XYZ file of C-alpha atoms in Angstrom:
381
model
C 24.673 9.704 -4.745
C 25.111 9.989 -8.663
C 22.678 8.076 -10.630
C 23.455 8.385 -13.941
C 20.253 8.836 -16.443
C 20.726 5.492 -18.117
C 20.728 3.756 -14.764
C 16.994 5.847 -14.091
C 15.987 4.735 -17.443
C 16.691 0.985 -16.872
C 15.319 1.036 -13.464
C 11.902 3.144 -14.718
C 11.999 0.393 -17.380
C 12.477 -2.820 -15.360
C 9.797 -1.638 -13.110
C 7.081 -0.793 -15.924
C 8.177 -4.009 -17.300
C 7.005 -6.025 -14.074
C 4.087 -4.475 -14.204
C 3.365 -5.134 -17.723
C 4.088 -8.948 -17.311
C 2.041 -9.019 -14.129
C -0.471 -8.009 -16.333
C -0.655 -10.374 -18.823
C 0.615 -13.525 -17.178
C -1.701 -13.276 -13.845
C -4.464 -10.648 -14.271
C -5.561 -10.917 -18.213
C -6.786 -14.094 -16.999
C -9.062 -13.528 -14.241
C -8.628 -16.281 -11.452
C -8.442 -16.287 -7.904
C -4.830 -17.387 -7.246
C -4.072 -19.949 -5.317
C -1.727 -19.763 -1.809
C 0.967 -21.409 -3.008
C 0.824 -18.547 -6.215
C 0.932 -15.832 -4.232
C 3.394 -17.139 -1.802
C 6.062 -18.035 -4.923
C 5.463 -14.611 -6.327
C 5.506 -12.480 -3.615
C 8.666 -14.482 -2.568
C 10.178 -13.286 -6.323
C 9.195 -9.509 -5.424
C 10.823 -9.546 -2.151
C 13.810 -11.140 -3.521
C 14.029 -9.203 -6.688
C 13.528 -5.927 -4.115
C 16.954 -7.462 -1.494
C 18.917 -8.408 -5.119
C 18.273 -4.882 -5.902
C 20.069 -3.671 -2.266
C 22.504 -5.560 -2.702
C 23.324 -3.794 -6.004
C 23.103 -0.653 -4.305
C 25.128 -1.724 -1.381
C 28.096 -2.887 -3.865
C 27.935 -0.079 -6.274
C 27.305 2.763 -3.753
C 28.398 1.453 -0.403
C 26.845 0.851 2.849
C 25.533 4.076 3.764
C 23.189 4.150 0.511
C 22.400 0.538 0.605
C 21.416 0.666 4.488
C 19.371 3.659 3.871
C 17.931 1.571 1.043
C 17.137 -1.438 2.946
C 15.822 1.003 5.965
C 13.430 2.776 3.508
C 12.312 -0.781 1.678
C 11.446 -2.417 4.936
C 9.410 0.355 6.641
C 7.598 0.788 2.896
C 6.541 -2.558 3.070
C 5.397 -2.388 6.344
C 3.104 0.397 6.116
C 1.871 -1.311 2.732
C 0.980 -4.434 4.930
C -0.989 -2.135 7.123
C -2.332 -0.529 3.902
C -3.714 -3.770 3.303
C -6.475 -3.793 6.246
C -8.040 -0.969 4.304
C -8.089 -2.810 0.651
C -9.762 -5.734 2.753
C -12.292 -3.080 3.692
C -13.102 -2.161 -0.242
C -13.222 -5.719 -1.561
C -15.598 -6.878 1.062
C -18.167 -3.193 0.719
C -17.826 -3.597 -2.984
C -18.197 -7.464 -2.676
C -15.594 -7.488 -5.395
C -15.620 -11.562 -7.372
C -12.711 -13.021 -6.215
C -11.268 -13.829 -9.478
C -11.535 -9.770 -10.440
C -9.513 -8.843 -7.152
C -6.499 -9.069 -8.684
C -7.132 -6.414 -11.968
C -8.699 -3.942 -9.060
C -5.181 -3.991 -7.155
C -2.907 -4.148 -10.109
C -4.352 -1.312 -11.662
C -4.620 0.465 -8.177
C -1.332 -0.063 -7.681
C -0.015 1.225 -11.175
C -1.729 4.256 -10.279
C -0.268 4.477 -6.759
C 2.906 4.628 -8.245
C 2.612 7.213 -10.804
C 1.572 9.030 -7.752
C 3.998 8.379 -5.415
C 6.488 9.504 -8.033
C 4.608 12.420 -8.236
C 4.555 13.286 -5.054
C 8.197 12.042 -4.901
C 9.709 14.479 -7.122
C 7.750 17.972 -5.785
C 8.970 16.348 -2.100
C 12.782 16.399 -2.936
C 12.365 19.434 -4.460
C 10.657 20.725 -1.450
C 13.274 19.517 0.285
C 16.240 21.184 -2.384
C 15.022 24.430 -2.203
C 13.798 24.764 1.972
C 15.276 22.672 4.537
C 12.407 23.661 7.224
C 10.172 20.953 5.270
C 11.909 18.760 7.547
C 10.161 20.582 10.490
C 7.068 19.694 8.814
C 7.739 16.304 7.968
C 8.842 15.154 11.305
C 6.354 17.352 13.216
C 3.861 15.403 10.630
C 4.839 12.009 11.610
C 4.867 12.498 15.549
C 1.391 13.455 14.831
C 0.456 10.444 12.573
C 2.573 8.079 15.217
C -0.008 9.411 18.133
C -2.571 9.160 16.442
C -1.589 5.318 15.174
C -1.153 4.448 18.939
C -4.241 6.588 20.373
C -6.959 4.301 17.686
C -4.967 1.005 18.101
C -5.384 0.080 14.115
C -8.240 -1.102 12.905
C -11.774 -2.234 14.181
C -12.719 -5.934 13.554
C -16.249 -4.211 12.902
C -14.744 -1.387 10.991
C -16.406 -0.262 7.536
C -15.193 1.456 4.820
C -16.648 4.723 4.381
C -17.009 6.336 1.001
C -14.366 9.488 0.523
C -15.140 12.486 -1.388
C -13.948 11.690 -4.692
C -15.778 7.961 -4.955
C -18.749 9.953 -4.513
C -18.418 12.763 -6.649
C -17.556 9.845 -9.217
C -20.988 8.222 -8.339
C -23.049 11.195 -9.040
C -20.768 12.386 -12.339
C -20.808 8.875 -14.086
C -23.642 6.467 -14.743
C -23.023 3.406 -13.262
C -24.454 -0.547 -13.662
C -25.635 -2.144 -10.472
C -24.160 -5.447 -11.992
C -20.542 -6.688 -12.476
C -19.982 -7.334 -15.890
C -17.504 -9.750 -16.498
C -13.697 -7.610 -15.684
C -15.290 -4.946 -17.629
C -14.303 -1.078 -16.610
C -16.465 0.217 -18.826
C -19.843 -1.444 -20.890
C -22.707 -0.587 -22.814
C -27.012 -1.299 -21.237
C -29.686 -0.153 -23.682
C -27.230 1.796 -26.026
C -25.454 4.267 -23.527
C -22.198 3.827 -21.562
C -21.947 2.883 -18.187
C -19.207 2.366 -15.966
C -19.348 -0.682 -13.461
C -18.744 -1.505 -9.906
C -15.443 -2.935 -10.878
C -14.457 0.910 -12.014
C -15.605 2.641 -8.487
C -13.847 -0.333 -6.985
C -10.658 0.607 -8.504
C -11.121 4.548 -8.282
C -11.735 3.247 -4.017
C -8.497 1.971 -4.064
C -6.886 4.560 -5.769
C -7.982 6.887 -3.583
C -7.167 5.407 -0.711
C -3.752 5.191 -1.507
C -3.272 9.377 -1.790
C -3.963 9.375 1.978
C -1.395 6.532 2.191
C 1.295 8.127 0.238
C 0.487 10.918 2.681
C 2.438 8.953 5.905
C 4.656 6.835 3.530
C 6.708 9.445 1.180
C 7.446 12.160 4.763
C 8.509 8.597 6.820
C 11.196 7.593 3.761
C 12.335 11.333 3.523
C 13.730 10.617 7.511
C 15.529 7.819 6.772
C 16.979 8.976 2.538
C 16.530 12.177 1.031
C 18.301 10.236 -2.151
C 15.552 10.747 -4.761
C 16.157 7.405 -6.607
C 16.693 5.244 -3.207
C 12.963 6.894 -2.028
C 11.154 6.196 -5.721
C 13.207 2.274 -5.769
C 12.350 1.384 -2.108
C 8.387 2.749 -2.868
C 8.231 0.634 -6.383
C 9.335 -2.514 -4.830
C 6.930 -2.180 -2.019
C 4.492 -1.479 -4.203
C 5.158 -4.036 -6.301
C 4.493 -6.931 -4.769
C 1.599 -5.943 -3.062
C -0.973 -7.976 -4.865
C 0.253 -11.322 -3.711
C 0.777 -9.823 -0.483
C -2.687 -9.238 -0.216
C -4.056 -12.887 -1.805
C -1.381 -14.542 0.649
C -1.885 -12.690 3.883
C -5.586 -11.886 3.427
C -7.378 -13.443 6.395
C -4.579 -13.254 8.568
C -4.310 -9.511 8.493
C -6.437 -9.163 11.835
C -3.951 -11.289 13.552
C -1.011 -8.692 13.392
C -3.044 -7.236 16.590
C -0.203 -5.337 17.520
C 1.063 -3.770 14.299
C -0.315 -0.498 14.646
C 1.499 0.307 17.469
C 4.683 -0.682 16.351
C 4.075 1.103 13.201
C 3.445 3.870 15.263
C 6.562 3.552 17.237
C 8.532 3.081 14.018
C 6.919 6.616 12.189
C 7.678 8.223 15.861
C 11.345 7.643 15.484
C 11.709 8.700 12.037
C 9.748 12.290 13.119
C 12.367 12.364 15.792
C 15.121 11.790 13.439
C 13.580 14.154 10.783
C 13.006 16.881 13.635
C 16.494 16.216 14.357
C 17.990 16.855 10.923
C 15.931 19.683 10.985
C 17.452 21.567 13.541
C 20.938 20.194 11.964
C 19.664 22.273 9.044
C 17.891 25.098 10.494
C 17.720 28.392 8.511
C 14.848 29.949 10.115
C 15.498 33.146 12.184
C 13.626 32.493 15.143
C 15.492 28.891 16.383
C 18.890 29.780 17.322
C 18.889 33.121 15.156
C 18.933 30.707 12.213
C 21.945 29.167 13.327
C 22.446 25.234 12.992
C 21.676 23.874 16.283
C 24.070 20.321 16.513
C 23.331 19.283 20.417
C 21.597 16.441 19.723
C 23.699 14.312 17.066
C 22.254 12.832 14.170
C 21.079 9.316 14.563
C 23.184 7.648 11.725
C 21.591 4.526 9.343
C 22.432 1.586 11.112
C 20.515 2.758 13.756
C 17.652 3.194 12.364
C 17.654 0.182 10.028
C 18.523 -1.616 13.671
C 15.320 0.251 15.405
C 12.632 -0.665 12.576
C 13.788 -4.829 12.303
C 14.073 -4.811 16.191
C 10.238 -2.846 16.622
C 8.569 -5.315 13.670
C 9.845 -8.411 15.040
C 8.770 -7.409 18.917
C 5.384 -6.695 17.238
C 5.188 -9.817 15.305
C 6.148 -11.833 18.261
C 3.719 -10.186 20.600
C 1.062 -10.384 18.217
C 1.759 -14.147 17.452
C 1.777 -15.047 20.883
C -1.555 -13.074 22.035
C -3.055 -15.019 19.198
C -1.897 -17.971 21.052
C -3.413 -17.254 24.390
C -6.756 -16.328 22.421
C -6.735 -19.802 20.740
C -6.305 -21.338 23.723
C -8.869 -19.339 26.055
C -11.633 -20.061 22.751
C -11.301 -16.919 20.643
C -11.223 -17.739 16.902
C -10.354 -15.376 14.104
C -13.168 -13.150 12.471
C -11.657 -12.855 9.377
C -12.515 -16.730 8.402
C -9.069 -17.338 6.748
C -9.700 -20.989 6.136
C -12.827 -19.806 3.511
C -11.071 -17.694 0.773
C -13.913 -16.248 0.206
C -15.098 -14.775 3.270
C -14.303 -10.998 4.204
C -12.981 -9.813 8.057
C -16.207 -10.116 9.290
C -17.068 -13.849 7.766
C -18.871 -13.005 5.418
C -18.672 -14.584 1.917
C -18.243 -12.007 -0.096
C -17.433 -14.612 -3.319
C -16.040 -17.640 -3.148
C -13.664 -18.575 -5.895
C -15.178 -21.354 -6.829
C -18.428 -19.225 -7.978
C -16.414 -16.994 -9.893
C -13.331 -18.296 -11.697
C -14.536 -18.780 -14.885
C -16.713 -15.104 -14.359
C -19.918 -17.371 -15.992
C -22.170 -17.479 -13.515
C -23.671 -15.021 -11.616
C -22.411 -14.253 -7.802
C -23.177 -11.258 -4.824
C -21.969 -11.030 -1.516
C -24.684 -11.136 1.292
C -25.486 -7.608 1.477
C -27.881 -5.580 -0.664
C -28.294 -5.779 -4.161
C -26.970 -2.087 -4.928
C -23.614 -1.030 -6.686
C -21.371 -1.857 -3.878
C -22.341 -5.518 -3.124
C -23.735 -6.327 -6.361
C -24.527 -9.114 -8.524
C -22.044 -10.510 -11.741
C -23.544 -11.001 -14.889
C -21.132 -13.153 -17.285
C -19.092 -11.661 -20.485
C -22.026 -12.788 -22.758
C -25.055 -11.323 -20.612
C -25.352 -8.288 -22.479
C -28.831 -7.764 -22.612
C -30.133 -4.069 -23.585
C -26.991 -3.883 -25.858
C-alpha cells in the first residue's frame, strides 16, 4: 500500500484538527453533555471513521479497505470494553460530572501519541523480524484465555491504583479539593497539582496496558502502518461520547468479554498462522516456510468479528431480558447520570455544571473522592 507523505500529513492533520475542535467547542466549557449530545456526536465519529473506509476501499481496493474496516471495528470494540475501566476511575476519583469530559479528552490525546508510538517501533518490529508474529499471536491466545477464564468485569470491582499513579502521589504535592477544571493551582503560595491531574495521569495509564492487547490484535488482521494508526485514531476518537452515551449501560454487555475473547483468539490464530507462513527460525521446519494451513484471507475475518459481536450483543440483550423479568435491575443506575456502577452518586450534573458550588461523591473526603471548590475559592493564594 503506497501512502504518499502528503496523504500522512493531511490525515495526521485532520485528526489533530478533531481533536483541537473537540476541545474548544465541548470541553473548554465544562458541562455534562446531554444524551442526545453524545449520541449526535458519536454518530459524526463513527460516520466520519466508515466515510474514511470507504475512501480507502475506492482508492486502494477491497483488500485494504476490508482490512481497514476489520481493524476499525475490533478497535472500537476493545475501546468499548476499555470503557468499564474509565467507569472505574471516574467513580474512585469521584470525578464532577461536568469535568469528565477534559479528563477523557486529554486521556485520549495522550493515548494516541502513544499508540503511534508504539505503532511505529511495532511495524518496524515487524520489518526487520517476522518471528514477532510468533509473539504476537502467542500473546493474544494468552490475553483471549485469560478474557474468557475472569468473565470481564466484577459489578463490585474497584480500581486499584498502578505503579505510576502512585509514584505520582508521593513525587507531586497534591490538593485534596477539586478546583474548578484546574490541572494545576496555587494554596498558601506553593503549587499543587489536583485530583483532576491524578485523574487524568489514571487514565492515561490505563490505556498503556490497553494499547498492550489492541496494537498485537490490529497487526493480525493489517500490517499496513497507516491502515493500523487510521483504524486506532478513529476509535479513539470518538470515545468520549461513547463513554457519556453508553455509561450506565456498560454492565449490560454481560457477555462481551467473552466474545472479545473469542474475537482476540482468532486473530492469535491467524497471526500464529502468518507466522509459520513467514517462518525464518531454524528450529520450525529448518527455517523453512511451513504453508499447510492456508492463510485465512480478510473477508473472513471481517465476517468472524461482525458475526461474534452481534451473537454477543444479542445474547447479552436477551439475558438482560430474562433478568428484568425474573426482578434483577441494573447496578449501574443508568436512569441517574450521576450515579457510578455501583449506584452511587458520584456527582450529579445538576450540582456541578456551572463548577460553583461545592460537590463529593459519598466516600471519604481524601484526594480520590474529594470535594470541589469553585474557580473563585482560592483561599491561601
Amino acid at each position: 500500500m503506497d501512502v504518499p507523505f502528503w496523504v500522512w500529513a493531511v490525515t495526521v492533520g485532520a485528526i489533530v484538527g478533531m481533536l483541537v475542535f473537540d476541545f474548544y467547542g465541548h470541553v473548554r466549557t465544562p458541562h455534562a453533555p446531554t444524551l442526545r449530545e453524545s449520541a449526535t456526536w458519536s454518530a459524526i465519529y463513527v460516520g466520519i471513521a466508515v466515510l474514511f473506509g470507504l475512501i480507502v476501499l475506492w482508492a486502494y481496493g477491497g483488500t485494504y479497505g476490508g482490512e481497514y474496516f476489520a481493524g476499525y471495528i475490533t478497535e472500537k470494540s476493545l475501546s468499548v470494553d476499555n470503557l468499564f475501566v474509565f467507569v472505574l476511575i471516574m467513580a474512585s476519583f469521584a470525578v464532577p460530572r461536568a469535568l469528565q469530559q477534559k479528563v477523557l479528552l486529554f486521556g485520549i490525546a495522550f493515548a494516541l501519541v502513544l499508540r503511534t508510538i508504539f505503532i511505529f517501533v511495532g511495524a518496524a518490529a515487524i520489518e526487520n523480524f517476522s518471528w514477532v508474529f510468533y509473539i504476537f499471536g502467542g500473546f493474544l491466545i494468552y490475553t483471549a484465555w485469560a478474557q474468557a477464564r475472569s468473565g470481564g468485569h466484577d459489578e463490585d470491582e474497584e480500581f486499584k491504583e498502578n505503579l505510576l499513579l502512585r509514584l505520582t502521589r508521593k513525587a507531586v504535592p497534591t490538593t485534596d479539593d477539586y478546583h474548578g477544571d484546574r490541572m494545576v493551582t496555587k494554596v498558601q503560595g506553593k503549587r499543587y497539582i489536583t485530583p483532576l491531574a491524578i485523574a487524568l495521569v489514571a487514565i492515561g495509564s490505563a490505556d498503556i496496558l490497553f494499547a498492550v492487547d489492541s496494537i498485537p490484535a490490529i497487526f493480525g488482521l493489517t500490517q499496513e502502518t497507516y491502515l493500523v494508526f487510521t483504524a486506532n485514531a478513529f476509535a479513539l476518537l470518538g470515545l468520549r461520547q461513547l463513554f457519556f452515551l453508553i455509561d450506565g449501560l456498560l454492565d449490560r454487555l454481560v457477555y462481551l468479554a467473552y466474545g472479545l475473547a473469542v474475537i482476540l483468539g482468532f486473530i492469535g490464530v491467524k497471526l500464529l498462522i502468518h507466522a509459520l507462513h513467514e517462518n525464518e527460525l531454524p528450529f520450525i521446519n529448518g527455517g523453512e516456510h511451513v504453508t499447510v494451513v492456508p492463510e485465512i484471507p480478510t473477508w473472513l475475518s471481517l465476517t468472524v468479528i461482525l458475526v461474534t459481536l452481534l451473537i454477543t450483543t444479542v445474547a447479552s440483550l436477551a439475558k438482560n431480558r430474562r433478568d428484568r423479568i425474573e426482578g434483577y435491575t441494573s447496578p449501574t443506575g443508568a436512569a441517574d447520570p450521576g450515579a457510578d456502577r455501583t449506584g452511587r452518586n458520584v456527582a450529579a450534573p445538576g450540582s456541578h455544571d456551572g463548577l460553583d458550588t461545592p460537590g463529593h461523591g459519598d466516600g471519604p473526603p481524601d484526594p480520590r473522592n474529594a470535594p470541589v471548590t469553585s474557580r473563585d475559592d482560592r483561599s491561601g493564594e
